[in-house]
Amino acid sequence: MSSDTPARPTLLYSLYCGASALIAPFAWRKVAAKLRDYGLPEERVRERLGQASLPRPAGRLIWFHAASVGESLSVLTLIKRIGEQVPGAEFLITSGTPTSAELIAKRMPPRCRHQFPPLDTAASVERFLAHWRPDLGVFVESELWPQMLVRARTGGCPLVLLNARLSDRSVESWTKRPETARYILDQFDLLVTQNQKTAANLQAMGAAADRIRPGSNLKAASAPLPVDPNSLGKVRGNIGARPVWVASSTHEGEEEIVLQAHKLLLKQHPDLCLLLAPRHPERGGTVETLVKDADLSCARRSKGVMPGTATQVYLADTLGEVGTWYALSPLVFLGGSLREIGGHNPFEPIQAGAAVITGTGHYNFAETYAELTAAGAAAEVRSAADLAEQVAQWLEQPETFQAARDAAGQFISRQSDQLDKTVDALLALLPARRP
C-alpha cells in the first residue's frame, strides 16, 4: 500500500485460517457431493482439494478466478484480447459451479483451460499454487478468499481485483473490521472497479487510493452470446409471423407475475407468444405446472416440443441458448428483479440488440440500470400490470421501441471503450518471464 507501514496479518485472519482447517472436512463433503451429483468424474471433483487434473503449460500463466457463470463468461473477451497481444501467454480460469465449467468449455479462447478452485484452506491452496505457479492472478468482482489471496501474493504472484463490486452489506461488514479489511485489500497490486461508488467504498475499507482505478462493468465488453441459426430458424418458422416477447432468467416467485402479465397482454394481442426461459433449467417441471395452472398452452423445449402457431408460452428450459432467444425477439424482460434477488446482467440482451424491462430488485446492477433507464434504454416495472403495460407500449409503438434499442446500443459502445485500458493495466503487471 502507499502507507509506510504495510498491513500485517490480524488476529481475525489467523482465526479464519484455524477455523477453515477445522471445517474443511465438512466443506469438502458438501462441495464434492454437489459436483458428483452433477455427474463429474472424480479427478475433476478433487480439483477442489487443489489436485490438478491437467498439466501446467509452459510459459507465463495468467489465472482468472470467478465465482460463477456471469463472472466467468465476462472475462473471455478479455482473455481473447490479451492472447492476441501476448501470443505466448497461457490462461487458467477457476470457477466454483459445474454450470460455469460447462459453458466455459464451450466458449473457451485458445490456450485456455478450466479448473475448479481449491477450498480456501492452507493445504488445498498450497497444493493448487505449487502446481499452477501463476504469473498473474485476476480475481473477478467480489471473490475475496483470504488464504487464496495471501498465499498467492506470498508466493510472488501479482494480484488484481477486476470489475470490483461489493454489496452495501459486504462493505458494512468489512468496515467493522478495518485492520483485516486493509490486510486483505493490501494483497492486490491493482483494484479496477465497476463504478465510482465501489472505488470510494474500497478506499473507505482501507485500500490505497493509488491502487484503485475506477472503470466500467467488464460484462459490457463481453462478446455477444452465441446464436444457433438452426434452432433460431426452426423456432421462428414454427411460431410464424406472430409477435414474441422474452422473459429471461426468471426465478421462483417471478413466473407467476410474468404469466399474469402475459394473460393481460393476450386480451389485446391474442396471437402474442411468450418465450419463458427460467434462470435454472432444472425448474422446468415446476414452471410448466405454473403455465398450465394459468390456463395457458405450453410447449416445453427440454422435451423436444416445438411451439405451434397457437402456442401461448414456449418454455425454453435449456442451458446456453439465451442468445438465440434474444435474436428471436429484442423485447426482453430480465428476471431476478421482481423479487429482491439482485437482478441479472443487462449487457447480454443489450449486446443482442434488445431493450430491457426490469423489476426494481436489481441492486447488483443498480448504477447500470440507473444509467439505462435515464437514457431510455430500459424500463422499470413493479407488478404484472406494469409489465403488461410496458410490453404493450413497445409492441404498439415501434418508433418508441426502436429509440430504446438505439439508446441501449449507444450505452454499450461507451462502456466497451474501457476494455483496451484494462488490458494495458493487466499487462503492465505481468512479469516479463518467470524467474
XYZ file of C-alpha atoms in Angstrom:
435
model
C 0.000 0.000 0.000
C 1.027 3.611 -0.202
C 1.283 3.746 3.575
C 4.777 3.462 5.089
C 3.505 0.653 7.337
C 2.276 -2.306 5.287
C -0.710 -4.175 6.648
C 0.101 -7.254 8.729
C -1.853 -10.451 9.408
C -4.508 -9.822 12.023
C -5.925 -11.963 14.800
C -9.166 -12.295 12.811
C -7.260 -13.599 9.786
C -5.438 -16.139 11.991
C -8.738 -17.247 13.492
C -10.175 -17.616 9.989
C -7.257 -19.837 8.977
C -7.746 -22.015 12.036
C -11.498 -22.264 11.536
C -11.101 -23.135 7.854
C -8.872 -26.061 8.806
C -11.472 -27.330 11.285
C -14.429 -27.128 8.913
C -12.504 -28.313 5.829
C -13.723 -31.953 6.041
C -17.353 -30.833 6.208
C -16.926 -28.262 3.415
C -15.209 -30.876 1.249
C -18.052 -33.383 1.686
C -20.617 -30.768 0.734
C -18.910 -29.420 -2.400
C -17.796 -32.882 -3.516
C -21.339 -34.225 -3.242
C -22.667 -31.358 -5.341
C -20.115 -31.937 -8.111
C -20.652 -35.705 -8.060
C -24.410 -35.235 -8.268
C -23.779 -33.232 -11.439
C -22.051 -36.287 -12.882
C -18.463 -35.039 -12.875
C -15.591 -37.570 -12.784
C -13.666 -37.944 -9.549
C -10.493 -36.320 -10.904
C -12.473 -33.137 -11.518
C -14.153 -33.275 -8.116
C -10.745 -33.460 -6.435
C -9.724 -30.183 -8.037
C -11.484 -28.619 -5.026
C -8.651 -30.096 -2.941
C -6.104 -28.371 -5.179
C -5.327 -31.576 -7.070
C -4.974 -30.517 -10.692
C -6.485 -32.679 -13.418
C -4.396 -31.005 -16.131
C -0.672 -30.282 -16.521
C 0.656 -26.763 -16.149
C 1.545 -25.346 -19.582
C 4.995 -23.953 -20.295
C 5.388 -20.189 -20.305
C 3.631 -17.392 -18.469
C 0.269 -18.315 -16.975
C -2.454 -15.767 -16.212
C -5.017 -17.052 -13.706
C -8.578 -15.699 -13.641
C -10.770 -16.631 -10.692
C -14.526 -16.025 -10.836
C -17.495 -17.121 -8.775
C -19.998 -18.434 -11.275
C -21.395 -18.231 -14.804
C -21.732 -14.492 -15.350
C -18.376 -13.585 -13.853
C -16.594 -16.385 -15.715
C -18.038 -15.527 -19.108
C -17.306 -11.827 -18.597
C -13.539 -12.440 -18.792
C -13.496 -14.494 -22.004
C -13.330 -11.465 -24.298
C -10.582 -10.008 -22.111
C -8.618 -13.280 -22.292
C -9.001 -13.358 -26.071
C -7.681 -9.784 -26.345
C -4.693 -10.489 -24.080
C -3.964 -13.675 -26.015
C -3.801 -11.655 -29.234
C -1.347 -9.176 -27.715
C 0.799 -11.769 -25.907
C 0.932 -14.826 -28.188
C 2.936 -16.877 -25.679
C 0.575 -16.337 -22.745
C -1.430 -19.238 -21.295
C -4.638 -18.909 -19.282
C -6.342 -20.672 -16.398
C -9.944 -19.982 -15.331
C -11.222 -21.215 -11.980
C -14.899 -21.077 -11.039
C -16.921 -22.938 -8.475
C -20.037 -24.149 -10.272
C -20.383 -27.033 -12.748
C -22.678 -24.886 -14.904
C -19.941 -22.292 -15.356
C -17.429 -25.039 -16.185
C -19.747 -26.414 -18.860
C -20.357 -23.045 -20.521
C -16.694 -22.005 -20.342
C -15.701 -25.255 -22.061
C -17.971 -24.353 -24.978
C -16.625 -20.799 -25.389
C -13.047 -21.066 -24.203
C -10.473 -18.960 -26.104
C -7.213 -20.532 -27.350
C -4.552 -21.598 -24.814
C -7.115 -21.633 -22.002
C -8.213 -24.303 -19.525
C -10.697 -24.544 -16.625
C -10.317 -25.951 -13.116
C -12.465 -25.799 -10.014
C -10.826 -23.620 -7.347
C -9.291 -25.090 -4.214
C -11.153 -24.818 -0.949
C -9.791 -21.856 0.991
C -7.652 -23.970 3.300
C -3.877 -23.957 3.629
C -3.350 -27.460 2.260
C -5.662 -27.109 -0.753
C -4.450 -23.643 -1.726
C -0.765 -24.553 -1.402
C -1.282 -27.694 -3.469
C -3.023 -25.643 -6.166
C -0.361 -22.920 -6.243
C 2.538 -25.375 -6.223
C 1.177 -26.993 -9.372
C -0.018 -23.986 -11.383
C 2.537 -21.325 -10.287
C 0.549 -18.428 -11.830
C 2.439 -15.355 -13.038
C -0.571 -13.076 -12.543
C -3.803 -13.631 -10.612
C -7.008 -11.803 -11.535
C -9.949 -12.093 -9.130
C -13.287 -11.056 -10.613
C -15.920 -8.897 -8.876
C -16.179 -9.841 -5.176
C -14.164 -13.043 -4.863
C -12.152 -12.260 -1.726
C -10.886 -15.621 -0.441
C -8.364 -14.653 2.242
C -5.944 -17.601 2.166
C -6.010 -17.872 -1.610
C -5.050 -14.195 -1.869
C -2.438 -14.126 0.895
C -0.690 -17.336 -0.158
C -0.637 -16.400 -3.844
C 0.827 -12.994 -3.051
C 3.357 -14.506 -0.633
C 4.476 -16.746 -3.467
C 5.259 -13.716 -5.607
C 2.147 -13.632 -7.796
C 0.892 -10.086 -8.569
C -2.870 -9.841 -7.916
C -5.661 -7.757 -9.420
C -9.254 -7.318 -8.273
C -11.088 -6.770 -11.552
C -14.605 -5.487 -12.165
C -14.809 -4.990 -8.408
C -18.310 -4.936 -6.983
C -19.219 -5.080 -3.299
C -22.732 -5.019 -1.882
C -23.610 -2.434 0.771
C -23.932 -5.273 3.291
C -20.451 -6.555 2.432
C -18.931 -3.068 2.726
C -20.616 -2.560 6.096
C -19.275 -5.900 7.338
C -15.696 -5.193 6.208
C -15.614 -1.653 7.615
C -16.362 -3.108 11.064
C -13.052 -4.971 10.729
C -10.790 -2.256 9.313
C -7.397 -3.855 10.010
C -8.379 -7.173 8.459
C -10.029 -5.419 5.511
C -6.877 -3.437 4.901
C -4.738 -6.570 5.168
C -6.826 -8.437 2.570
C -7.005 -5.477 0.177
C -3.261 -4.954 0.600
C -2.720 -8.211 -1.302
C -3.870 -6.556 -4.535
C -1.493 -4.575 -6.716
C -4.457 -3.080 -8.598
C -8.199 -2.770 -7.958
C -10.297 -1.939 -11.025
C -13.858 -1.070 -10.038
C -17.129 -1.089 -11.955
C -18.009 2.427 -10.814
C -17.078 5.364 -8.600
C -19.199 4.124 -5.687
C -17.175 0.906 -5.384
C -13.941 2.882 -5.698
C -14.992 5.071 -2.761
C -16.070 2.030 -0.735
C -12.752 0.252 -1.272
C -10.835 3.314 -0.173
C -13.043 3.595 2.923
C -12.275 -0.068 3.678
C -8.536 0.617 3.657
C -7.383 0.170 0.071
C -4.743 2.659 -1.060
C -6.082 5.303 -3.424
C -3.116 4.917 -5.775
C -4.047 1.278 -6.420
C -7.718 1.947 -7.215
C -8.811 2.631 -10.771
C -12.494 3.294 -11.482
C -13.535 1.575 -14.686
C -16.714 0.199 -16.214
C -18.514 -3.107 -15.974
C -16.393 -5.727 -17.725
C -19.533 -7.549 -18.814
C -20.351 -4.636 -21.128
C -17.320 -5.514 -23.248
C -18.041 -9.239 -23.417
C -18.683 -10.842 -26.765
C -22.368 -11.271 -27.650
C -23.952 -14.548 -26.601
C -23.807 -17.266 -29.257
C -26.776 -17.770 -31.568
C -27.698 -21.139 -33.089
C -29.039 -20.237 -36.558
C -30.560 -23.697 -36.990
C -32.565 -23.545 -33.759
C -33.499 -19.933 -34.404
C -34.820 -20.746 -37.870
C -36.862 -23.715 -36.654
C -38.492 -21.845 -33.773
C -39.144 -18.773 -35.876
C -40.657 -20.941 -38.618
C -42.962 -22.687 -36.146
C -44.139 -19.507 -34.444
C -44.693 -17.784 -37.774
C -45.329 -14.055 -38.043
C -46.693 -13.797 -34.508
C -45.166 -11.194 -32.135
C -42.910 -12.602 -29.392
C -41.594 -11.271 -26.116
C -38.954 -12.918 -23.925
C -38.907 -13.342 -20.139
C -35.360 -14.434 -19.358
C -33.565 -15.622 -16.203
C -36.730 -15.746 -14.099
C -36.697 -17.113 -10.557
C -39.179 -18.729 -8.205
C -41.948 -16.254 -7.428
C -41.460 -14.343 -10.679
C -43.003 -16.676 -13.257
C -46.456 -16.201 -11.739
C -46.160 -12.433 -12.277
C -44.870 -12.886 -15.830
C -47.683 -15.282 -16.700
C -50.271 -12.926 -15.212
C -48.845 -10.124 -17.369
C -48.994 -12.375 -20.438
C -52.666 -13.148 -19.814
C -53.376 -9.418 -19.650
C -51.495 -8.883 -22.909
C -53.387 -11.669 -24.691
C -56.630 -9.709 -24.296
C -55.327 -7.070 -26.730
C -52.778 -9.218 -28.573
C -54.332 -12.690 -28.827
C -51.590 -14.031 -31.119
C -48.711 -12.967 -28.806
C -46.212 -15.670 -27.796
C -44.189 -15.575 -24.579
C -40.794 -17.276 -24.619
C -40.096 -18.072 -20.966
C -36.501 -19.017 -20.066
C -36.101 -19.716 -16.316
C -32.689 -18.972 -14.803
C -32.351 -22.562 -13.596
C -33.477 -25.035 -16.282
C -33.941 -27.788 -13.705
C -37.057 -25.898 -12.551
C -38.683 -26.642 -15.917
C -41.228 -29.085 -14.485
C -42.318 -26.630 -11.804
C -42.615 -23.790 -14.300
C -44.588 -25.971 -16.732
C -47.092 -26.642 -13.945
C -47.398 -22.894 -13.326
C -48.125 -22.315 -17.018
C -50.826 -24.983 -17.067
C -52.327 -23.689 -13.814
C -52.617 -20.296 -15.528
C -54.686 -21.984 -18.275
C -52.101 -21.176 -20.940
C -50.958 -23.587 -23.657
C -47.315 -24.613 -23.335
C -44.588 -26.228 -25.414
C -41.542 -27.331 -23.412
C -38.191 -27.266 -25.197
C -36.393 -29.766 -22.944
C -38.984 -32.353 -24.022
C -38.270 -31.652 -27.684
C -41.646 -29.991 -28.267
C -41.665 -27.098 -30.738
C -44.093 -24.183 -30.461
C -47.006 -24.038 -32.864
C -48.982 -21.176 -34.325
C -51.303 -21.296 -31.298
C -48.749 -21.925 -28.514
C -49.104 -19.190 -25.899
C -45.950 -19.996 -23.886
C -42.771 -21.578 -25.188
C -40.894 -22.833 -22.113
C -37.186 -22.744 -23.003
C -35.857 -24.735 -20.043
C -32.441 -25.447 -21.548
C -28.898 -24.257 -20.879
C -26.802 -21.979 -23.085
C -29.475 -20.936 -25.602
C -30.401 -17.487 -24.299
C -28.500 -15.728 -27.095
C -30.722 -17.494 -29.618
C -33.845 -16.293 -27.818
C -32.614 -12.700 -27.753
C -32.100 -12.996 -31.518
C -35.695 -14.225 -31.803
C -37.104 -11.148 -30.052
C -35.403 -7.935 -28.898
C -38.226 -7.235 -26.408
C -36.853 -8.696 -23.185
C -37.913 -8.786 -19.557
C -34.899 -9.741 -17.416
C -35.663 -11.640 -14.222
C -34.066 -11.759 -10.810
C -35.632 -8.346 -10.329
C -39.321 -8.708 -9.426
C -38.119 -10.059 -6.089
C -35.129 -8.800 -4.087
C -32.712 -11.121 -5.904
C -30.267 -8.530 -7.251
C -31.026 -8.673 -10.955
C -29.009 -10.162 -13.800
C -26.560 -8.917 -16.403
C -28.413 -6.457 -18.697
C -25.479 -6.258 -21.096
C -26.226 -9.671 -22.620
C -29.632 -8.760 -24.084
C -28.439 -5.262 -24.989
C -25.469 -6.663 -26.938
C -28.022 -8.706 -28.887
C -29.835 -5.512 -29.873
C -32.585 -5.664 -27.251
C -34.139 -3.113 -24.968
C -34.734 -4.348 -21.421
C -37.562 -4.341 -18.916
C -36.599 -4.973 -15.290
C -38.169 -5.109 -11.868
C -36.869 -2.893 -9.082
C -34.926 -5.604 -7.192
C -31.779 -5.229 -9.327
C -29.445 -3.930 -6.611
C -26.398 -5.769 -8.018
C -26.717 -3.608 -11.145
C -28.249 -0.505 -9.567
C -25.899 2.048 -11.141
C -26.082 0.393 -14.547
C -29.876 0.369 -14.558
C -29.966 3.968 -13.349
C -27.994 4.978 -16.451
C -30.014 2.739 -18.752
C -33.380 3.997 -17.561
C -32.212 7.626 -17.669
C -31.158 7.072 -21.292
C -34.464 5.412 -22.158
C -32.754 2.080 -22.866
C -34.514 0.205 -20.051
C -37.823 0.416 -18.204
C -38.639 -0.486 -14.603
C -41.837 -2.237 -13.528
C -43.253 -3.262 -10.171
C -46.216 -5.508 -10.965
C -47.854 -7.718 -13.567
C -49.973 -4.778 -14.691
C -46.876 -2.593 -15.098
C -45.096 -5.321 -17.034
C -48.056 -5.853 -19.361
C -48.359 -2.113 -19.946
C -44.671 -1.728 -20.842
C -44.638 -4.726 -23.201
C -47.818 -3.421 -24.867
C -46.291 0.030 -25.313
C -43.228 -1.335 -27.077
C -45.352 -3.670 -29.212
C -47.732 -0.908 -30.255
C -45.215 1.949 -30.629
C -42.369 0.601 -32.809
C -40.681 4.015 -33.051
C -40.510 4.294 -29.257
C -39.179 0.751 -29.024
C -36.521 1.400 -31.657
C -35.407 4.537 -29.803
C -34.944 2.434 -26.649
C -32.869 -0.124 -28.582
C -30.735 2.626 -30.121
C -30.093 4.152 -26.677
C -29.059 0.736 -25.369
C -26.602 0.263 -28.220
C -25.025 3.663 -27.582
C -24.623 2.799 -23.899
C -22.758 -0.411 -24.767
C -20.417 1.446 -27.119
C -19.394 3.857 -24.355
C -18.746 1.037 -21.874
C -16.709 -1.179 -24.182
C -14.108 1.542 -24.769
C -12.660 0.637 -21.360
C -11.544 -2.845 -22.440
C -8.261 -1.771 -24.045
C -7.354 0.250 -20.943
C -7.980 -2.793 -18.769
C -5.787 -4.988 -20.987
C -2.936 -2.456 -20.764
C -3.239 -2.301 -16.963
C -3.055 -6.089 -16.604
C -0.136 -6.490 -18.974
C 1.808 -3.858 -17.040
C 1.740 -6.238 -14.046
C 2.646 -9.391 -15.980
C 6.273 -10.304 -15.291
C 8.475 -10.430 -18.379
C 9.442 -14.009 -17.577
C 9.371 -16.480 -14.694
C 12.479 -16.439 -12.519
